[in-house]
Each structure stands twice: as C-alpha cells, then as structure tokens.
Coordinates of C-alpha atoms in Angstrom, one line a residue:
X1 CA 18.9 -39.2 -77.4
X2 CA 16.4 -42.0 -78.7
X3 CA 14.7 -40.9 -82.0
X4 CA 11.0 -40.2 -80.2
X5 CA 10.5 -39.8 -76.8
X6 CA 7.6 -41.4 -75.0
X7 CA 6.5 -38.9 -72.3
X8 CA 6.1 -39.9 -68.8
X9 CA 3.4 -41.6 -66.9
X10 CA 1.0 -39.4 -65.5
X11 CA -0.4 -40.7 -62.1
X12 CA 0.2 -37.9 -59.8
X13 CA -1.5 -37.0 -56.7
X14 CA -2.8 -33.7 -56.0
X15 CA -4.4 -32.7 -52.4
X16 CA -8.0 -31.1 -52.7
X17 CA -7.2 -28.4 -50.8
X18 CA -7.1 -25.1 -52.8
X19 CA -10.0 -26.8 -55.3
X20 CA -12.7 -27.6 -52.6
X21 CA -14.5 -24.3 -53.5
X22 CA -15.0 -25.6 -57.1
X23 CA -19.3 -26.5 -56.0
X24 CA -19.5 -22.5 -54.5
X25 CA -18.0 -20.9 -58.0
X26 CA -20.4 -23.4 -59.6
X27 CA -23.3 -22.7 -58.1
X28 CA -23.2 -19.2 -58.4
X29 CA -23.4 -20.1 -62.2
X30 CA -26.0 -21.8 -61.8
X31 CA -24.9 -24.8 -62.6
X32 CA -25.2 -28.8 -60.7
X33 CA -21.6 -29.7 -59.2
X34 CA -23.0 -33.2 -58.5
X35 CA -23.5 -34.2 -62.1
X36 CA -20.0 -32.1 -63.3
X37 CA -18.3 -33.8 -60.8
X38 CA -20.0 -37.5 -61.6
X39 CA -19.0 -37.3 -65.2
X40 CA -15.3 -36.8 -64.7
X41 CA -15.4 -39.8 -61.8
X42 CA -15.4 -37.9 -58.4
X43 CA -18.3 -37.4 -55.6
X44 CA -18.8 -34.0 -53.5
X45 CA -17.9 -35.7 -50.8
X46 CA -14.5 -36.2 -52.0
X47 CA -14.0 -32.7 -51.7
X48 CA -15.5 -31.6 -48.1
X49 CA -12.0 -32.9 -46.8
X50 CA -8.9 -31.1 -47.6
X51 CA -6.4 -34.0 -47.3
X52 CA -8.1 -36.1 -50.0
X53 CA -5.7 -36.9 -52.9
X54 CA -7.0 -36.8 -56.1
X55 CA -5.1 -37.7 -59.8
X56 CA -3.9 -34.9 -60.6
X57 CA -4.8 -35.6 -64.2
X58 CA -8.4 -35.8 -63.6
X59 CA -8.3 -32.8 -61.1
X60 CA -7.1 -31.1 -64.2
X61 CA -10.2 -32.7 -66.3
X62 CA -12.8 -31.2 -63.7
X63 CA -11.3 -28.1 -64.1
X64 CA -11.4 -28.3 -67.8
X65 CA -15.7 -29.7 -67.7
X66 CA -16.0 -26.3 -65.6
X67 CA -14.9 -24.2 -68.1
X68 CA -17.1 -25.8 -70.9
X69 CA -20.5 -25.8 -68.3
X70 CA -19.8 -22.1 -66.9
X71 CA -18.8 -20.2 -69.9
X72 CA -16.4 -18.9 -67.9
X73 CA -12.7 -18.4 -69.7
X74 CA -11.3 -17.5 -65.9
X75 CA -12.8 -20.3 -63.7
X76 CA -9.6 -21.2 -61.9
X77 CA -8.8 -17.5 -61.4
X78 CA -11.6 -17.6 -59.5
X79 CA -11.2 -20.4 -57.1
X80 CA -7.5 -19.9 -57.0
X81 CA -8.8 -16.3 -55.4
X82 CA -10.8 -17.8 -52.4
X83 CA -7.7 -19.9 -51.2
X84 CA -5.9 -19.6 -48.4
X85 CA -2.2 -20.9 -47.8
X86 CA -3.8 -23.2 -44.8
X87 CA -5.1 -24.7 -47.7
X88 CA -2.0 -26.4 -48.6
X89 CA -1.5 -28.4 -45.9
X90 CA 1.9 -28.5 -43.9
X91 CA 3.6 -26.4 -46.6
X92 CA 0.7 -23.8 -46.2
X93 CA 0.9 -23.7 -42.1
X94 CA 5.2 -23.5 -42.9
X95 CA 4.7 -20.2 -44.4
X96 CA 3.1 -18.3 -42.4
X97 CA 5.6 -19.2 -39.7
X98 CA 8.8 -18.5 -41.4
X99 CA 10.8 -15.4 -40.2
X100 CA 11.4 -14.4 -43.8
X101 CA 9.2 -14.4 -47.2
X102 CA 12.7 -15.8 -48.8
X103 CA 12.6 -18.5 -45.8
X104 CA 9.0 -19.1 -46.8
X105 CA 8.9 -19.3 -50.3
X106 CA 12.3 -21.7 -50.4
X107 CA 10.2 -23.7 -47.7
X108 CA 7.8 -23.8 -50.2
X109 CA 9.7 -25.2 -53.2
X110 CA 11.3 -28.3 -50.7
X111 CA 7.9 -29.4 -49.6
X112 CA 4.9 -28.4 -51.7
X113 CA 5.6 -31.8 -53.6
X114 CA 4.0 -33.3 -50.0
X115 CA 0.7 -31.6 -51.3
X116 CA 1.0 -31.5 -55.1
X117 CA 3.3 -34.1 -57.0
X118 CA 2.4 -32.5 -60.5
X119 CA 4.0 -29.3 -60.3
X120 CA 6.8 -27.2 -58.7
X121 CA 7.1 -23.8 -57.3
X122 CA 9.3 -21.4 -59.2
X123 CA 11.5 -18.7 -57.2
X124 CA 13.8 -16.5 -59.5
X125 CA 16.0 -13.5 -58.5
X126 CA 17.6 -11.5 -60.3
X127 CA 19.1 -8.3 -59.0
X128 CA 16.0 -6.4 -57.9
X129 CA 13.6 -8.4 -59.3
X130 CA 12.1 -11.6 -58.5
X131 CA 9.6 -14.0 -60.3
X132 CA 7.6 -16.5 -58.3
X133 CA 5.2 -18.5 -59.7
X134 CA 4.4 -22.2 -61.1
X135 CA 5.0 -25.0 -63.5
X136 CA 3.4 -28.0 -64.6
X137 CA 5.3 -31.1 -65.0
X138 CA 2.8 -33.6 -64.6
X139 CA 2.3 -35.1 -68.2
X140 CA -1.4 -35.4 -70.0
X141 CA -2.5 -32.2 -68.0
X142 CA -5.6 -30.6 -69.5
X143 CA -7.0 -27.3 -69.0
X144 CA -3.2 -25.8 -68.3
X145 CA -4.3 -22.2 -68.5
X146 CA -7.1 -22.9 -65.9
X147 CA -4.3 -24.3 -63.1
X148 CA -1.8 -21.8 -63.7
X149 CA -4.6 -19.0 -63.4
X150 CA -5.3 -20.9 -60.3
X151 CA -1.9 -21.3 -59.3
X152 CA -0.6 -17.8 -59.6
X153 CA -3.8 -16.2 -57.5
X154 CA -2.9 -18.6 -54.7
X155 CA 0.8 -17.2 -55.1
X156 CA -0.5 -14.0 -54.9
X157 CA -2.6 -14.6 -51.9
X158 CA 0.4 -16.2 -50.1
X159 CA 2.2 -12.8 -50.5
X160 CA -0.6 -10.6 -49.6
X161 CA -0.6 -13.2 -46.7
X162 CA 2.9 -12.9 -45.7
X163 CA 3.9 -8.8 -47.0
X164 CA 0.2 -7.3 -45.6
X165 CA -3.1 -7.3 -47.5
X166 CA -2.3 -4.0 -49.4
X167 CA 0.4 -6.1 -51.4
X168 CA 0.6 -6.2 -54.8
X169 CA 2.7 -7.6 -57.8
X170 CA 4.9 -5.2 -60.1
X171 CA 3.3 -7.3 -62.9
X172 CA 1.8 -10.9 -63.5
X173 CA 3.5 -12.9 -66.4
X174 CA 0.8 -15.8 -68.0
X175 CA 2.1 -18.0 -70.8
X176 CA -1.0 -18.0 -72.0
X177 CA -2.3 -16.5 -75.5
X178 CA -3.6 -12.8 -75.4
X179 CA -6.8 -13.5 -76.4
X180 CA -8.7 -13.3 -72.9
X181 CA -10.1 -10.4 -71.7
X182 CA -8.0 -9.0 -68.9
X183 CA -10.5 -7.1 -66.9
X184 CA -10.8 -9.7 -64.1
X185 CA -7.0 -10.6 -63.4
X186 CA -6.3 -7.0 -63.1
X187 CA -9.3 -6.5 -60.9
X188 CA -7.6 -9.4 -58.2
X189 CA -3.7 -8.3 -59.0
X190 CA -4.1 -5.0 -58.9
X191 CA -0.7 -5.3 -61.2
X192 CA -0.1 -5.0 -65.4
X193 CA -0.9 -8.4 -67.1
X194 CA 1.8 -9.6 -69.7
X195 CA 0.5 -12.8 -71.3
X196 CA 2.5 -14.8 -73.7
X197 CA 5.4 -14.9 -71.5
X198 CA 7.7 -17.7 -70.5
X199 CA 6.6 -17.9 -66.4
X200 CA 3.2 -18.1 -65.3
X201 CA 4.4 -15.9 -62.1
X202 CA 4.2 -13.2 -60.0
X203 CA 6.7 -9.9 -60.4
X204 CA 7.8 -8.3 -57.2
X205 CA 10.5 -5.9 -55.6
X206 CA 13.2 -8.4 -54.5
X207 CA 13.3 -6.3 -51.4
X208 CA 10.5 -8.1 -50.1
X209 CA 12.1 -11.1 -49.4
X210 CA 13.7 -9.9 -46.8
X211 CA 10.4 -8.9 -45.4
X212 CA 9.2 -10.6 -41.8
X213 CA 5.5 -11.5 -41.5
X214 CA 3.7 -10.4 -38.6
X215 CA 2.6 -13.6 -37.9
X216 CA 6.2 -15.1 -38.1
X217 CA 7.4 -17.5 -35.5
X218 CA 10.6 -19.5 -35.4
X219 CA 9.8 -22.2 -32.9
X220 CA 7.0 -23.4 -34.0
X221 CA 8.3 -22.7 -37.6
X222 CA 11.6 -25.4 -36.9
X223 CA 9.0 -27.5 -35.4
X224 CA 7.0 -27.9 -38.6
X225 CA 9.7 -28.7 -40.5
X226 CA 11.0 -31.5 -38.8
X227 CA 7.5 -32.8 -39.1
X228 CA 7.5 -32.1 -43.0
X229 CA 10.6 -33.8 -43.2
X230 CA 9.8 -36.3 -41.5
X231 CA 6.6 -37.1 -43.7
X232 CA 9.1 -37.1 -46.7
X233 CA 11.0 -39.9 -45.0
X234 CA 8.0 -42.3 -44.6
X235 CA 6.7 -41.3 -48.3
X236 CA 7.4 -44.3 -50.8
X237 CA 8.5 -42.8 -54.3
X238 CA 11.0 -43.3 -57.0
X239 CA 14.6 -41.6 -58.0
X240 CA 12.9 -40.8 -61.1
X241 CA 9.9 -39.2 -59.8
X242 CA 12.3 -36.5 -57.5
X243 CA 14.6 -35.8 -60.6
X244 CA 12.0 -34.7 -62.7
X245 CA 10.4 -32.4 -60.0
X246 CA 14.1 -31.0 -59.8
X247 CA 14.7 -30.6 -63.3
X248 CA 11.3 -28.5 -63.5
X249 CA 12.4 -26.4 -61.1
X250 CA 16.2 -26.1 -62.5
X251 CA 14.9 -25.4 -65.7
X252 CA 14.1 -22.0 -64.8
X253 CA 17.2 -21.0 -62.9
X254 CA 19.3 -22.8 -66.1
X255 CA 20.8 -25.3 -63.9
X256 CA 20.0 -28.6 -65.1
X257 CA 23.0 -30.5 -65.2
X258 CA 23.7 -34.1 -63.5
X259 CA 26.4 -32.5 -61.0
X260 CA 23.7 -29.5 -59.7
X261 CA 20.6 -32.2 -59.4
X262 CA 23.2 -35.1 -57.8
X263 CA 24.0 -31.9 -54.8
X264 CA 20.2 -31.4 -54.5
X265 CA 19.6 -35.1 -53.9
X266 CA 22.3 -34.9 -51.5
X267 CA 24.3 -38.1 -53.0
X268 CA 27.1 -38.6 -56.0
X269 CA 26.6 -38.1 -59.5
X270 CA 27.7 -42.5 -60.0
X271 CA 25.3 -42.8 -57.3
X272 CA 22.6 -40.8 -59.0
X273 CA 23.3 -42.4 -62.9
X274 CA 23.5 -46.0 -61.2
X275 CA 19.8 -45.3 -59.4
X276 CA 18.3 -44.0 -62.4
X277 CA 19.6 -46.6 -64.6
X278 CA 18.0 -49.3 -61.7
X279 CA 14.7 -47.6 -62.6
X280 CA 14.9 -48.0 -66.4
X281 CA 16.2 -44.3 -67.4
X282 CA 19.4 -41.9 -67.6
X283 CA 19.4 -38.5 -67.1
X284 CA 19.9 -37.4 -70.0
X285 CA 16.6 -39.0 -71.2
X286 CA 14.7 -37.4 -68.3
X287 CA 15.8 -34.0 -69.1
X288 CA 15.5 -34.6 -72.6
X289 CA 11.8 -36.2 -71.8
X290 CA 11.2 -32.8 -69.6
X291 CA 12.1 -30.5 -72.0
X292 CA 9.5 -32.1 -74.7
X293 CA 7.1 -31.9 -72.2
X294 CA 7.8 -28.1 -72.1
X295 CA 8.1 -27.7 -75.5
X296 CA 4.6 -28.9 -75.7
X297 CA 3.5 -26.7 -73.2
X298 CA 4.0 -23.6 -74.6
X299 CA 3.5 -24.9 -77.9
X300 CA 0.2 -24.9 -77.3
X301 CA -0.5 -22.4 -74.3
X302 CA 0.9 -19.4 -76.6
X303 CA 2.5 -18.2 -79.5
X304 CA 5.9 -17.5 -78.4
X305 CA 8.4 -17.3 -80.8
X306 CA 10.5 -20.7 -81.2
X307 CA 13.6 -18.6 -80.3
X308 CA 11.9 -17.2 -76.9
X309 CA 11.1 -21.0 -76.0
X310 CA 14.8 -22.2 -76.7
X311 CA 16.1 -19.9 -74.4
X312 CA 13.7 -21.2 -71.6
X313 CA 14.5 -24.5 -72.1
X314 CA 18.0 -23.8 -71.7
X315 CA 19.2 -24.5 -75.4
X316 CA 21.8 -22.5 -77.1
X317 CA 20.1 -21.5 -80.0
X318 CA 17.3 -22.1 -82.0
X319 CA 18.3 -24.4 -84.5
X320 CA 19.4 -26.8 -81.7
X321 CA 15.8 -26.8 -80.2
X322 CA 14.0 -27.5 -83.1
X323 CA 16.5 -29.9 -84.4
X324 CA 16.0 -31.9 -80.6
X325 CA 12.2 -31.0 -81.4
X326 CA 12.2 -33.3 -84.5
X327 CA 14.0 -35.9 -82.8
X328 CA 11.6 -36.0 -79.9
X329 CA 8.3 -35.1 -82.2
X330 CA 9.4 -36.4 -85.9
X331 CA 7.8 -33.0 -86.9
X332 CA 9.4 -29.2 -86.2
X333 CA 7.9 -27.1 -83.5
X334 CA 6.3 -25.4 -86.2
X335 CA 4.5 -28.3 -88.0
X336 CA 3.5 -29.6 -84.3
X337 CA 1.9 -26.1 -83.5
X338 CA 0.2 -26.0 -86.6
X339 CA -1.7 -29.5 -85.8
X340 CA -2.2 -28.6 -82.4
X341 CA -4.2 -25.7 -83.6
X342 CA -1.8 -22.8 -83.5
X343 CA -0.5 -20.6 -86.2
X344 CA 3.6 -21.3 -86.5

C-alpha cells in the first residue's frame, strides 16, 4: 500500500433525469433557478431533457447552492419524492417490467451505471430482512446527505412502484448525523428513521422480493435487456472505472476480493491484474483507494464509531483501519474528523 493515496478522478456522468424538478421545488421557495443554476455552470434548458448528462460532481454542487438559497436542510428529499422510475432511463422502464422485485432490483444494480456512473445500487439480504439503498463512489462529491436523501426516496418510490402504492419500509437507515429534524422523512416513508447508520437504505420484509408487479411483463422485459446490454457494448470506458463500481457494491455484501470481482467481469483473475496494471493501477490500490474514499465518507457524514466503520469497510478490527487510515491520510480517523469539523 503506497504511503498516501491520491483519490480518484472525478469526471462522472450523471443523467438529469430524477433532478429535472430541481426549478419546481425552487420556485415554490421563492427563489430564481436561472441565476442558481448560472452560478454552478448549467442553463434551464439543460434540464427540460431527461437524457442530458451532466458531471456528476457539479450536479452534486447545484444541489449543494440549493440548500444554501432555500434554507431547506431536506431539499433532495424533496425532489427525490416527485421522481418516477421512468425517470431513469432504460434501467427505470426494466423495472417495471420484471416478473419479480428481486428480478428488478438485480436489473437494477447491472445497469443503473448506464444512467449514473457515480454511484451504485446496494441490495443486501439477510434472512428476512433486506436493505436496498445507495452509495456514492464518485470522488469530490458535495452535498452527500442531499443525494442520498434523494436517492433513497426514489428507492422508495421504485417499491411503492413495483409492491403497490400502500408500501412502506420497516425502517429507513441515513448515515447522516442526527441533528435534522425528522418530521418530513417520516411524513414520505411512513417508516422509523435511524440516522447515523452504515447504509443510506431502505428496510423491508425479504418476502417482498418474491413479489410480482402488476405491471410485470416478461417479453417485453427480455426485450429491454438485450437493448441495455447492448448499450453497454457500444459504451467506451476503462477496466478501472467498472472495478471500482464493483468494489462499491461488494463492499457491502463483504466480498471484495480479486477472485469474486475477476467472476463479475466475467474473465481471469491474470487477465484482470494484467488490465489493470495496462491502465496504471492494481487492485489492491483500487480497493485500498475505495475504502479511503469511504472512510471519508462517513467520516464526515456522521459520528459513527471508528469500530462501526471498520466493520463496513470489511476490516478485521479497528486497529487495522485506522492503522490503513494513517497510511492513506498521514493523520488517524480521529485527527482527520476533528479537521473536517467533527468531534472524534
């Protein structure tokens, strides 16, 4: 492991889709979206069109000047409320087409990357409970509590989409601190809040997977995704780029070895090592490089307790996080929370 790690690029693409109601919420505070829009670099216009792709850095930047303008602590709540899973493009039409939720929600994960290429979709089981939610890991992101509020409403309206409109959650996890005043979330999840977890996700009976949507259809469901597989073919992007959207994902489920992300990239481990070394990098470095960016995450997002943040990043034990912390950082978790305005 090199003795500071230099976190990724960020120049992801996002689709407008779930943002273009961003001018309505800001109206009905009263404020301009032309001149909040201007100052972060994009036009209205760029967002009356759902396919447009936008950084997904400064998508994250608007969402973060919208905060500051409305005075409004859940802004992305309350767009990520008004969107529809049409909204996501090809992944969004997949879903309502699937004959299962499970079928659905795995779709999901495989393709969302063809709409967002900053983040992942989460899907956790275990036993009789299952977590599905969202993760960054698009590096330089700013207002982080703002997409996942986002994020985790459109979840929610996905499965009130698929399981009936009377659907609700068992609870709704938020990494976030507990300093916001929960009165509007539980209003839209109808479900307990827990904040300061480590998901930003939905709680649910795993029973509903099984569930078919009325509006389920197999045909035209195989149909779409040849065509989404298809547009993964023709897509231009690196070895390095896929791993780390793999390792985000296999970070929840614990699997993040070189053998488990080789099988999901459908090609040998040599193969794998060789292509990432073509590109500059090894694997262990991007995992290393993904944990950090993790780390950071919740670092700043919430108070968690180191030893609740070493077990999501997979380590064994505390001391071996915050000993890789220092390697990555040069300064413990604890030291980096306190200059990143958190108490240790």
């Amino acid at each position: 492991m090199p003795a500071r790690i230099q976190p990724a690029t960020a120049n992801s693409l996002v689709r407008v889709g779930p943002l273009m109601n961003i001018p309505v919420v800001l109206r009905e505070f009263g404020c301009e979206p032309e001149t909040i829009f201007s100052s972060v670099g994009f036009t209205l216009t760029q967002f009356e069109d759902l396919d447009t792709k936008i950084p997904y850095t400064t998508a994250s930047k608007l969402l973060a000047r919208c905060v500051a303008e409305t005075g409004c602590p859940h802004f992305g709540l309350l767009v990520g409320a008004r969107a529809v899973p049409s909204f996501l493009g090809i992944p969004g039409f997949m879903l309502r087409t699937a004959p299962d939720v499970a079928t659905a929600l795995h779709g999901l994960m495989r393709h969302l990357d063809l709409h967002d290429q900053g983040g992942v979709v989460t899907l956790v089981r275990k036993n009789d409970v299952s977590w599905f939610g969202y993760t960054i890991y698009e590096t330089g992101a700013e207002a982080v509590d703002q997409i996942y509020d986002m994020s985790v409403a459109v979840a929610c309206n996905i499965m009130r989409d698929l399981c009936g409109a009377d659907w609700n959650p068992t609870e709704v996890h938020f990494s976030r601190q507990a300093s916001h005043n929960p009165a509007p979330y539980r209003r839209f999840f109808q479900a307990p809040l827990r904040l300061e977890a480590d998901k930003n996700a939905l709680v649910f009976s795993t029973h509903w997977l099984d569930h078919r949507p009325t509006s389920a259809d197999d045909l035209l469901h195989h149909y779409l995704e040849q065509e989404a597989n298809k547009l993964h073919l023709h897509r231009e992007g690196s070895i390095v780029s896929e791993v780390r959207r793999l390792l985000r994902m296999s970070l929840e489920t614990g699997q993040c070895t070189v053998s488990h992300i080789a099988k999901r990239l459908c090609m040998h481990e040599r193969t794998l090592n060789r292509r990432l070394q073509a590109e500059g990098t090894t694997f262990s470095h991007e995992l290393e490089n993904m944990r950090y960016e993790v780390a950071r995450q919740l670092l700043s997002e919430s108070k968690m307790p180191l030893a609740r943040i070493a077990t999501a990043l997979q380590y064994a034990d505390t001391t071996v996080f915050i000993r890789a912390f220092k390697q990555w950082a040069g300064i413990s978790p604890g030291q980096w929370r306190v200059r990143n305005g958190r108490e240790g």
